[in-house]
Amino acid sequence: MRISDDKAEDAKGVGRQEDDGRTLADRLGWGIAEVLVENDTSAFKRRKTKLPDGTTALRTFRPKFRAALDMLSSGERDGLLAYDLDRTARDPRDLEDLIDVVEQRHIPVQSVTGSLRLANDADITMARVMVAIANKASRDTARRVARKHVELAAEGKWNGGGFRGYGYTRKGMEIIEAEAKVIRDIAAWILGVPSRSLNWIKDELNRLGVPTVTGKPWNARSVRSVVTKPSVAGLRAHRGRIVGPGQWKPILDMDTWERVCATLAGRHRNVDLTLKRWLTGLLHCSQCHREISGAQGNGGPRYWCSTPHGGCGKIAINAAMAEAEVERQVLDLLTRPRVLERLDHISRSEVTDDARRELADDEAQLKQLAGMWARKEMSLGEYREARKIIEDRIKGSRALINASAPRALRRLLAGDVRANWAALTPADKRDVVLTLVPEGYEVLAHDRSRGNPFQPERLRPEHVTTAA
Ligand SMILES: [Zn+2]
């Protein structure tokens, strides 16, 4: 049973649903082993969910429904009695998971209203169409603000509310050219040589008399905020996560916006790292296995297993030489087609695996629907309606895939890898090395018998993932 989120619509209370269910069970001669009641406030929120076959995928958050599937697929329970189809599955994916279990274990499924039937292909087809349409209907009638925002986010529309975003009109998200120019100037100052600080920029804007949205003077925070918010790159964010492209025009191209964000993030995290010592976090002491970080030494900058930081103090290596050597090794790896192939794969997978799987599912389902329509198993109206729902979801998945590949890798792999490497920020270089050599390098002791010259073999990669 499911408690509807719309109480007024839920004429039959849970108690009544249960009574009806028990009556049906008696008539069928079934015993009730367990009653599962699901509260359904997040019927459209998707989360990573473990499926009965052990894989994970994005699904609506329905713990009781998932528990029921697990019990059915493990054989702990041998039948499902639901109130109706709508209480069992409103999302087509949930229904597909149920169908999988039913088909694999030949589980009888019954419902009080008779709307949930999965006994044969015709039943299954009808259930699919009903769920696809119910799914659309419940989306259409959802009027709660939070839900509306999720939908708008998925569709890439501006969600309104609050102060208007700097650079755009409040209604319709048209670009305000004068403000767009300020945003581009800020980006150019941050990415320029020398790279200007937020404080320098706020002083400059105030000196020039450039107005803000609220009329207050610029401060470092407002400068950061106008140039880093995803909307200026034409991206729609929801609760801090980018959910896809917006339907408005970008003020900064994606690449510029990403570099601005990376530069500011790097400054925030560790000033030294963005300037030079990008091997920090990648080197380990061969003697005591601690992380070695950048330090100032007598002979210039070096990486040292520093005693003030709890290290053994025995291992140090010239910073510029070590960086040049790692760079040489990385560029060498990047000439190998197999490594590039693997990197390309990584840059696509990681966060986007689920979206890819979902996309493939949806494309398959679309084909199946077309077949159903061709065989006259559904009307043109039903087909159109069901197709629209799936196509919308496909759009969402594609947007997610495009927006979330690891940034540094994407920039590195677009075109001439060597030239791109040289243009990466130190923080991005570090991310790339971490992808290639996730456990970093062990720094061996200097072999004194061979004199003073730098010994590149002292930098030993711990484990190169992409070599396989
Ligand atoms: Zn050490």
PDB file of N, CA and C in Angstrom, residues 200-237:
ATOM      1  N   TRP A 200      41.011  42.826  -5.797  1.00  0.00           N
ATOM      2  CA  TRP A 200      41.440  43.787  -6.819  1.00  0.00           C
ATOM      3  C   TRP A 200      40.251  44.098  -7.734  1.00  0.00           C
ATOM      4  N   ILE A 201      39.522  43.037  -8.132  1.00  0.00           N
ATOM      5  CA  ILE A 201      38.401  43.198  -9.062  1.00  0.00           C
ATOM      6  C   ILE A 201      37.270  44.011  -8.434  1.00  0.00           C
ATOM      7  N   LYS A 202      36.956  43.709  -7.160  1.00  0.00           N
ATOM      8  CA  LYS A 202      35.856  44.459  -6.519  1.00  0.00           C
ATOM      9  C   LYS A 202      36.239  45.939  -6.419  1.00  0.00           C
ATOM     10  N   ASP A 203      37.514  46.247  -6.092  1.00  0.00           N
ATOM     11  CA  ASP A 203      37.946  47.647  -6.024  1.00  0.00           C
ATOM     12  C   ASP A 203      37.801  48.324  -7.383  1.00  0.00           C
ATOM     13  N   GLU A 204      38.217  47.599  -8.429  1.00  0.00           N
ATOM     14  CA  GLU A 204      38.158  48.146  -9.774  1.00  0.00           C
ATOM     15  C   GLU A 204      36.704  48.447 -10.186  1.00  0.00           C
ATOM     16  N   LEU A 205      35.809  47.495  -9.914  1.00  0.00           N
ATOM     17  CA  LEU A 205      34.391  47.688 -10.276  1.00  0.00           C
ATOM     18  C   LEU A 205      33.788  48.861  -9.509  1.00  0.00           C
ATOM     19  N   ASN A 206      34.123  48.961  -8.210  1.00  0.00           N
ATOM     20  CA  ASN A 206      33.600  50.068  -7.409  1.00  0.00           C
ATOM     21  C   ASN A 206      34.183  51.406  -7.889  1.00  0.00           C
ATOM     22  N   ARG A 207      35.467  51.380  -8.275  1.00  0.00           N
ATOM     23  CA  ARG A 207      36.111  52.586  -8.765  1.00  0.00           C
ATOM     24  C   ARG A 207      35.438  53.057 -10.067  1.00  0.00           C
ATOM     25  N   LEU A 208      35.081  52.082 -10.916  1.00  0.00           N
ATOM     26  CA  LEU A 208      34.438  52.420 -12.193  1.00  0.00           C
ATOM     27  C   LEU A 208      32.959  52.767 -12.014  1.00  0.00           C
ATOM     28  N   GLY A 209      32.440  52.569 -10.804  1.00  0.00           N
ATOM     29  CA  GLY A 209      31.037  52.892 -10.541  1.00  0.00           C
ATOM     30  C   GLY A 209      30.061  51.915 -11.182  1.00  0.00           C
ATOM     31  N   VAL A 210      30.498  50.656 -11.386  1.00  0.00           N
ATOM     32  CA  VAL A 210      29.606  49.646 -11.973  1.00  0.00           C
ATOM     33  C   VAL A 210      28.568  49.228 -10.919  1.00  0.00           C
ATOM     34  N   PRO A 211      27.267  49.331 -11.212  1.00  0.00           N
ATOM     35  CA  PRO A 211      26.266  48.973 -10.205  1.00  0.00           C
ATOM     36  C   PRO A 211      26.078  47.460 -10.057  1.00  0.00           C
ATOM     37  N   THR A 212      25.679  47.023  -8.845  1.00  0.00           N
ATOM     38  CA  THR A 212      25.308  45.622  -8.625  1.00  0.00           C
ATOM     39  C   THR A 212      23.789  45.511  -8.729  1.00  0.00           C
ATOM     40  N   VAL A 213      23.273  44.292  -8.615  1.00  0.00           N
ATOM     41  CA  VAL A 213      21.820  44.087  -8.685  1.00  0.00           C
ATOM     42  C   VAL A 213      21.120  44.776  -7.516  1.00  0.00           C
ATOM     43  N   THR A 214      21.710  44.673  -6.321  1.00  0.00           N
ATOM     44  CA  THR A 214      21.059  45.201  -5.118  1.00  0.00           C
ATOM     45  C   THR A 214      21.370  46.683  -4.906  1.00  0.00           C
ATOM     46  N   GLY A 215      22.346  47.239  -5.613  1.00  0.00           N
ATOM     47  CA  GLY A 215      22.726  48.632  -5.412  1.00  0.00           C
ATOM     48  C   GLY A 215      23.825  48.807  -4.380  1.00  0.00           C
ATOM     49  N   LYS A 216      24.145  47.726  -3.648  1.00  0.00           N
ATOM     50  CA  LYS A 216      25.260  47.812  -2.692  1.00  0.00           C
ATOM     51  C   LYS A 216      26.585  47.765  -3.462  1.00  0.00           C
ATOM     52  N   PRO A 217      27.691  48.246  -2.852  1.00  0.00           N
ATOM     53  CA  PRO A 217      28.975  48.140  -3.556  1.00  0.00           C
ATOM     54  C   PRO A 217      29.384  46.683  -3.744  1.00  0.00           C
ATOM     55  N   TRP A 218      30.284  46.443  -4.697  1.00  0.00           N
ATOM     56  CA  TRP A 218      30.809  45.094  -4.929  1.00  0.00           C
ATOM     57  C   TRP A 218      31.666  44.674  -3.741  1.00  0.00           C
ATOM     58  N   ASN A 219      31.625  43.362  -3.405  1.00  0.00           N
ATOM     59  CA  ASN A 219      32.616  42.798  -2.491  1.00  0.00           C
ATOM     60  C   ASN A 219      33.139  41.502  -3.122  1.00  0.00           C
ATOM     61  N   ALA A 220      34.158  40.924  -2.487  1.00  0.00           N
ATOM     62  CA  ALA A 220      34.798  39.744  -3.096  1.00  0.00           C
ATOM     63  C   ALA A 220      33.774  38.631  -3.341  1.00  0.00           C
ATOM     64  N   ARG A 221      32.837  38.479  -2.396  1.00  0.00           N
ATOM     65  CA  ARG A 221      31.871  37.397  -2.529  1.00  0.00           C
ATOM     66  C   ARG A 221      30.939  37.615  -3.722  1.00  0.00           C
ATOM     67  N   SER A 222      30.476  38.870  -3.883  1.00  0.00           N
ATOM     68  CA  SER A 222      29.550  39.091  -5.002  1.00  0.00           C
ATOM     69  C   SER A 222      30.273  38.956  -6.344  1.00  0.00           C
ATOM     70  N   VAL A 223      31.550  39.337  -6.383  1.00  0.00           N
ATOM     71  CA  VAL A 223      32.314  39.164  -7.629  1.00  0.00           C
ATOM     72  C   VAL A 223      32.413  37.674  -7.957  1.00  0.00           C
ATOM     73  N   ARG A 224      32.777  36.873  -6.950  1.00  0.00           N
ATOM     74  CA  ARG A 224      32.903  35.428  -7.158  1.00  0.00           C
ATOM     75  C   ARG A 224      31.570  34.853  -7.616  1.00  0.00           C
ATOM     76  N   SER A 225      30.506  35.268  -6.935  1.00  0.00           N
ATOM     77  CA  SER A 225      29.208  34.682  -7.216  1.00  0.00           C
ATOM     78  C   SER A 225      28.708  34.977  -8.640  1.00  0.00           C
ATOM     79  N   VAL A 226      28.872  36.214  -9.118  1.00  0.00           N
ATOM     80  CA  VAL A 226      28.318  36.493 -10.449  1.00  0.00           C
ATOM     81  C   VAL A 226      29.053  35.737 -11.548  1.00  0.00           C
ATOM     82  N   VAL A 227      30.329  35.428 -11.332  1.00  0.00           N
ATOM     83  CA  VAL A 227      31.100  34.807 -12.405  1.00  0.00           C
ATOM     84  C   VAL A 227      31.134  33.276 -12.314  1.00  0.00           C
ATOM     85  N   THR A 228      30.803  32.717 -11.144  1.00  0.00           N
ATOM     86  CA  THR A 228      30.897  31.254 -10.998  1.00  0.00           C
ATOM     87  C   THR A 228      29.549  30.552 -11.043  1.00  0.00           C
ATOM     88  N   LYS A 229      28.441  31.296 -10.940  1.00  0.00           N
ATOM     89  CA  LYS A 229      27.161  30.564 -10.932  1.00  0.00           C
ATOM     90  C   LYS A 229      26.941  29.901 -12.288  1.00  0.00           C
ATOM     91  N   PRO A 230      26.421  28.651 -12.270  1.00  0.00           N
ATOM     92  CA  PRO A 230      26.305  27.872 -13.499  1.00  0.00           C
ATOM     93  C   PRO A 230      25.470  28.561 -14.586  1.00  0.00           C
ATOM     94  N   SER A 231      24.509  29.407 -14.176  1.00  0.00           N
ATOM     95  CA  SER A 231      23.627  30.006 -15.184  1.00  0.00           C
ATOM     96  C   SER A 231      24.398  30.852 -16.200  1.00  0.00           C
ATOM     97  N   VAL A 232      25.531  31.464 -15.811  1.00  0.00           N
ATOM     98  CA  VAL A 232      26.250  32.291 -16.783  1.00  0.00           C
ATOM     99  C   VAL A 232      26.869  31.435 -17.891  1.00  0.00           C
ATOM    100  N   ALA A 233      27.029  30.132 -17.632  1.00  0.00           N
ATOM    101  CA  ALA A 233      27.533  29.247 -18.686  1.00  0.00           C
ATOM    102  C   ALA A 233      26.371  28.524 -19.374  1.00  0.00           C
ATOM    103  N   GLY A 234      25.146  28.978 -19.107  1.00  0.00           N
ATOM    104  CA  GLY A 234      23.978  28.363 -19.733  1.00  0.00           C
ATOM    105  C   GLY A 234      23.606  27.037 -19.110  1.00  0.00           C
ATOM    106  N   LEU A 235      24.029  26.826 -17.854  1.00  0.00           N
ATOM    107  CA  LEU A 235      23.743  25.554 -17.195  1.00  0.00           C
ATOM    108  C   LEU A 235      22.715  25.751 -16.096  1.00  0.00           C
ATOM    109  N   ARG A 236      21.855  24.740 -15.956  1.00  0.00           N
ATOM    110  CA  ARG A 236      20.840  24.779 -14.932  1.00  0.00           C
ATOM    111  C   ARG A 236      21.322  23.966 -13.747  1.00  0.00           C
ATOM    112  N   ALA A 237      21.269  24.586 -12.543  1.00  0.00           N
ATOM    113  CA  ALA A 237      21.680  23.862 -11.343  1.00  0.00           C
ATOM    114  C   ALA A 237      20.464  23.672 -10.447  1.00  0.00           C
TER     115      ALA A 237
END
